[in-house]
Amino acid sequence: MDLGFHVPIFDIDGGTTAIAGELAEVGAAAEAAGATWLSFMDHFFQIEPTGLPAESNMLEGYTTLGYLAAHTSSVTLGLLVTGVTYRHPGLLAKTVTTLDVLSGGRAALGIGAAWFEREHRGLGVPFPPLSERFERLEEALQICNQMWDPDNNGPFVGEHYHLEETLCSPQPITKPTVLIGGGGERKTLRLVARYADACNLVATSPEEVAHKLDVLRRHCDDAGRDYDGIRKTVMAHKPDVTPDRIDEFVTAMAEYARLGVHTAIITPSTGSPAAWIDAMSPAVPRLAELG
């Protein structure tokens, strides 16, 4: 099992002027630890699950990833996850392509249907009903696949998006990994089976994740897709992940590794995330022993 880091908090010790330097150190710490994944959120206001108010610091995700591309050399970079409503899919594919080229082939496209209504309303971004957001998500996945096909620069005509040309030059160095976030059994996991290279679930319990993976397997069977070809990742929050509880964390993750989960993603919650990541680094070789 691999370890990834997800950084959702930008209230950095030292204030706003310290953010850039701290994020550079985050990249260095993640790679020194042997992490395979480094991500940020795709939000413009802070979200309540972090325990912080909306007024707390938040950086635009792809600009942040571009900055990290220049301060890392091996870790995969992505957002967990891009809200489909925030960017036109053609422009999103171009943005992720740019990240891939400038990072030397390390971009991932994490994507989902979006949910945070307050920031949509606050910033004037249309917030269609959930059913339409899922329709748009599926079309966005189709558009990105077409944009990343060097032999298909033709039009795309969908219900919500019409592109006269899907020209994307240069092409990515490595076709970005497509990761769909969420565990919705009827829509989200069906899209994973049809379009994604990876999924991201919340590690609520081994029993719940086992159930979600069984649902995914059935969707793969329906789609004629190899279930084993999809990378499984989880957001690990229970038990509370802190450097003084590494033994407990590794023990808990062993149950998910037995389910076939490839990557556990954990979240520093301090104003000094680089130091937190460094302190968690002993977990990396121990997780690797889980298989």
Coordinates of C-alpha atoms in Angstrom, one line a residue:
M1 CA 0.0 0.0 0.0
D2 CA 1.2 3.5 -0.9
L3 CA 0.8 6.7 1.1
G4 CA -0.5 10.0 -0.3
F5 CA -0.9 13.4 1.2
H6 CA -3.8 15.8 0.8
V7 CA -3.5 19.4 2.0
P8 CA -6.8 21.2 2.5
I9 CA -5.7 24.0 4.9
F10 CA -3.8 27.1 4.0
D11 CA -3.9 28.9 7.3
I12 CA -0.1 28.5 7.6
D13 CA 2.0 29.4 10.6
G14 CA 3.6 32.8 9.7
G15 CA 0.6 34.1 7.7
T16 CA 0.0 34.6 4.1
T17 CA 3.5 35.5 3.1
A18 CA 4.6 32.1 4.5
I19 CA 2.3 30.0 2.3
A20 CA 4.5 29.7 -0.8
G21 CA 7.6 28.7 1.2
E22 CA 5.6 26.2 3.3
L23 CA 4.1 24.6 0.2
A24 CA 7.5 24.2 -1.4
E25 CA 8.6 22.4 1.8
V26 CA 5.4 20.3 1.6
G27 CA 6.5 19.0 -1.8
A28 CA 10.0 18.2 -0.6
A29 CA 8.7 16.5 2.5
A30 CA 6.2 14.4 0.6
E31 CA 8.9 13.2 -1.9
A32 CA 11.4 12.6 0.9
A33 CA 8.8 10.5 2.7
G34 CA 8.3 8.3 -0.4
A35 CA 4.7 9.4 -1.0
T36 CA 3.2 8.7 -4.4
W37 CA 0.4 11.3 -4.3
L38 CA 0.1 14.9 -3.4
S39 CA -3.2 16.8 -3.8
F40 CA -5.2 19.9 -2.8
M41 CA -8.9 20.6 -2.9
D42 CA -10.8 22.3 -5.7
H43 CA -12.5 25.0 -3.7
F44 CA -12.6 28.7 -3.5
F45 CA -14.0 29.0 0.0
Q46 CA -12.9 26.8 2.9
I47 CA -15.3 24.0 3.6
E48 CA -16.9 23.0 6.9
P49 CA -15.6 19.5 7.1
T50 CA -12.1 20.9 7.8
G51 CA -13.5 22.5 11.0
L52 CA -12.7 26.0 9.7
P53 CA -15.0 28.8 8.5
A54 CA -15.5 29.6 4.9
E55 CA -13.5 32.8 5.4
S56 CA -10.3 30.8 6.1
N57 CA -7.5 30.8 3.5
M58 CA -8.1 28.9 0.2
L59 CA -5.9 28.8 -2.9
E60 CA -7.1 28.0 -6.4
G61 CA -6.1 24.4 -7.0
Y62 CA -4.5 24.2 -10.4
T63 CA -2.4 27.3 -9.9
T64 CA -1.2 25.7 -6.7
L65 CA -0.4 22.4 -8.5
G66 CA 1.6 24.3 -11.1
Y67 CA 3.7 25.8 -8.3
L68 CA 4.3 22.4 -6.8
A69 CA 5.3 21.0 -10.2
A70 CA 8.3 23.3 -10.0
H71 CA 9.1 22.1 -6.5
T72 CA 8.8 18.4 -6.9
S73 CA 10.1 15.7 -9.3
S74 CA 8.4 12.4 -8.7
V75 CA 5.1 12.6 -6.9
T76 CA 1.8 12.5 -8.8
L77 CA 0.0 15.9 -8.6
G78 CA -3.8 16.3 -8.6
L79 CA -6.9 17.8 -7.1
L80 CA -9.1 15.8 -4.9
V81 CA -11.3 16.5 -6.6
T82 CA -12.0 19.0 -9.4
G83 CA -15.6 20.2 -9.4
V84 CA -17.0 19.6 -12.9
T85 CA -19.0 22.9 -12.7
Y86 CA -16.0 25.2 -12.2
R87 CA -14.4 24.9 -15.6
H88 CA -15.5 24.2 -19.2
P89 CA -14.3 20.6 -19.9
G90 CA -12.2 21.6 -22.9
L91 CA -10.4 24.2 -20.9
L92 CA -10.0 21.7 -18.0
A93 CA -8.4 19.2 -20.3
K94 CA -6.0 21.9 -21.5
T95 CA -5.2 22.9 -17.9
V96 CA -4.4 19.4 -16.8
T97 CA -2.4 18.8 -20.0
T98 CA -0.3 21.9 -19.1
L99 CA 0.3 20.6 -15.6
D100 CA 1.4 17.2 -17.1
V101 CA 3.8 18.8 -19.5
L102 CA 5.4 21.1 -17.0
S103 CA 5.6 18.4 -14.3
G104 CA 7.2 15.9 -16.7
G105 CA 4.2 13.6 -16.9
R106 CA 2.9 13.6 -13.3
A107 CA -0.6 15.1 -13.6
A108 CA -3.8 13.4 -12.5
L109 CA -7.3 14.5 -13.1
G110 CA -9.3 13.9 -10.0
I111 CA -12.9 14.9 -10.8
G112 CA -16.4 14.8 -9.3
A113 CA -19.9 16.3 -9.6
A114 CA -19.2 19.2 -7.2
W115 CA -21.4 20.0 -4.2
F116 CA -20.5 23.2 -2.3
E117 CA -23.5 25.4 -3.2
R118 CA -22.3 28.4 -1.1
E119 CA -19.2 29.0 -3.2
H120 CA -21.1 28.6 -6.4
R121 CA -23.7 31.2 -5.4
G122 CA -21.1 33.4 -3.8
L123 CA -18.9 33.6 -6.9
G124 CA -21.7 33.5 -9.5
V125 CA -20.9 30.0 -10.8
P126 CA -24.0 28.2 -12.1
F127 CA -25.1 25.3 -9.8
P128 CA -27.4 23.0 -11.7
P129 CA -29.4 20.2 -10.1
L130 CA -27.5 17.1 -9.1
S131 CA -28.8 15.0 -12.0
E132 CA -27.5 17.6 -14.4
R133 CA -24.1 17.8 -12.7
F134 CA -23.7 14.1 -13.2
E135 CA -24.7 14.4 -16.9
R136 CA -22.1 17.1 -17.2
L137 CA -19.5 15.0 -15.4
E138 CA -20.0 12.2 -17.8
E139 CA -19.7 14.5 -20.8
A140 CA -16.6 16.1 -19.3
L141 CA -14.9 12.6 -19.0
Q142 CA -15.7 11.9 -22.6
I143 CA -14.3 15.3 -23.7
C144 CA -11.1 14.8 -21.8
N145 CA -10.6 11.4 -23.3
Q146 CA -11.2 12.9 -26.7
M147 CA -8.8 15.8 -26.1
W148 CA -6.1 13.3 -25.0
D149 CA -6.5 11.3 -28.2
P150 CA -4.0 12.7 -30.7
D151 CA -5.9 11.0 -33.5
N152 CA -9.2 12.7 -32.8
N153 CA -9.4 16.5 -33.1
G154 CA -12.9 16.4 -34.3
P155 CA -16.1 17.9 -32.7
F156 CA -17.9 16.8 -29.6
V157 CA -21.6 17.2 -29.4
G158 CA -23.3 16.4 -26.1
E159 CA -26.4 17.5 -24.3
H160 CA -24.5 20.2 -22.3
Y161 CA -21.2 20.8 -24.2
H162 CA -20.6 21.4 -27.8
L163 CA -16.9 21.7 -29.1
E164 CA -16.1 22.3 -32.7
E165 CA -12.5 21.0 -32.3
T166 CA -11.0 18.9 -29.5
L167 CA -7.5 20.1 -30.4
C168 CA -4.9 19.7 -27.6
S169 CA -1.3 20.4 -28.5
P170 CA 1.0 19.5 -27.1
Q171 CA -0.5 16.2 -25.9
P172 CA 0.3 15.2 -22.3
I173 CA 3.6 13.5 -21.8
T174 CA 1.8 10.8 -19.9
K175 CA -2.0 10.6 -20.3
P176 CA -3.2 11.8 -16.9
T177 CA -4.7 9.3 -14.5
V178 CA -8.4 9.9 -14.3
L179 CA -9.6 9.5 -10.7
I180 CA -13.3 9.9 -9.8
G181 CA -14.1 10.8 -6.2
G182 CA -17.1 9.6 -4.3
G183 CA -18.9 6.4 -3.5
G184 CA -22.4 6.9 -5.0
E185 CA -23.5 3.4 -6.0
R186 CA -25.8 4.2 -8.8
K187 CA -24.0 7.0 -10.7
T188 CA -20.5 7.6 -9.4
L189 CA -19.2 4.1 -9.3
R190 CA -20.8 3.4 -12.7
L191 CA -18.8 6.3 -14.1
V192 CA -15.6 4.9 -12.4
A193 CA -16.2 1.6 -14.2
R194 CA -16.8 3.2 -17.6
Y195 CA -14.2 6.0 -17.6
A196 CA -11.7 6.1 -14.7
D197 CA -8.3 4.7 -13.9
A198 CA -8.8 5.1 -10.2
C199 CA -11.5 5.7 -7.6
N200 CA -11.4 7.5 -4.2
L201 CA -13.6 6.4 -1.3
V202 CA -13.8 7.5 2.3
A203 CA -12.4 4.9 4.7
T204 CA -15.5 5.0 6.9
S205 CA -15.0 1.3 7.8
P206 CA -13.6 -1.8 6.1
E207 CA -17.1 -3.2 5.8
E208 CA -18.5 -0.1 4.0
V209 CA -15.5 0.1 1.6
A210 CA -15.8 -3.7 0.9
H211 CA -19.4 -3.1 0.0
K212 CA -18.6 -0.1 -2.3
L213 CA -15.9 -2.2 -4.0
D214 CA -18.4 -5.0 -4.6
V215 CA -20.7 -2.5 -6.2
L216 CA -17.8 -1.2 -8.4
R217 CA -17.0 -4.8 -9.4
R218 CA -20.6 -5.3 -10.6
H219 CA -20.5 -2.1 -12.6
C220 CA -17.2 -3.3 -14.1
D221 CA -18.8 -6.6 -15.1
D222 CA -21.7 -4.7 -16.7
A223 CA -19.3 -2.4 -18.6
G224 CA -16.9 -5.2 -19.7
R225 CA -14.2 -3.5 -17.7
D226 CA -11.3 -5.2 -15.8
Y227 CA -12.0 -4.4 -12.1
D228 CA -8.4 -5.2 -11.2
G229 CA -7.3 -2.5 -13.6
I230 CA -8.8 0.3 -11.5
R231 CA -6.6 1.7 -8.8
K232 CA -8.4 2.0 -5.4
T233 CA -7.6 4.8 -3.1
V234 CA -9.2 5.8 0.3
M235 CA -9.2 9.0 2.4
A236 CA -8.1 7.8 5.8
H237 CA -9.6 9.8 8.7
K238 CA -10.3 7.0 11.3
P239 CA -8.6 6.6 13.6
D240 CA -7.4 10.2 13.7
V241 CA -4.1 10.2 11.8
T242 CA -1.3 11.9 13.7
P243 CA 2.4 11.2 14.0
D244 CA 2.0 9.8 17.5
R245 CA -0.6 7.2 16.3
I246 CA 1.3 5.6 13.4
D247 CA 1.0 2.1 14.8
E248 CA -2.8 2.5 15.1
F249 CA -3.0 4.0 11.6
V250 CA -1.0 1.2 10.0
T251 CA -3.0 -1.5 11.8
A252 CA -6.2 0.1 10.5
M253 CA -5.0 0.3 7.0
A254 CA -4.0 -3.3 6.9
E255 CA -7.8 -4.1 6.7
Y256 CA -8.1 -1.9 3.7
A257 CA -5.0 -3.4 2.0
R258 CA -6.6 -6.8 2.3
L259 CA -9.6 -5.4 0.3
G260 CA -7.2 -4.4 -2.5
V261 CA -6.9 -0.7 -1.7
H262 CA -3.7 0.6 -3.2
T263 CA -3.3 4.0 -1.7
A264 CA -4.2 5.6 1.7
I265 CA -4.4 9.3 1.5
I266 CA -4.0 11.3 4.8
T267 CA -4.5 15.0 5.6
P268 CA -2.3 17.2 7.8
S269 CA -4.4 19.5 9.9
T270 CA -1.8 21.8 11.3
G271 CA -0.4 25.2 10.3
S272 CA 2.9 23.5 9.6
P273 CA 2.0 20.7 7.2
A274 CA 5.6 20.0 5.9
A275 CA 6.7 19.1 9.5
W276 CA 3.6 16.9 9.9
I277 CA 4.3 15.1 6.7
D278 CA 7.9 14.6 7.7
A279 CA 6.8 13.1 11.1
M280 CA 4.5 10.7 9.3
S281 CA 7.2 9.4 6.9
P282 CA 7.9 6.2 9.0
A283 CA 4.4 5.0 8.0
V284 CA 5.5 4.7 4.3
P285 CA 7.7 1.6 4.5
R286 CA 5.3 0.0 7.0
L287 CA 2.3 0.5 4.6
A288 CA 4.4 -0.9 1.8
E289 CA 4.8 -4.2 3.7
L290 CA 1.0 -4.6 3.7
G291 CA 1.2 -5.3 -0.1

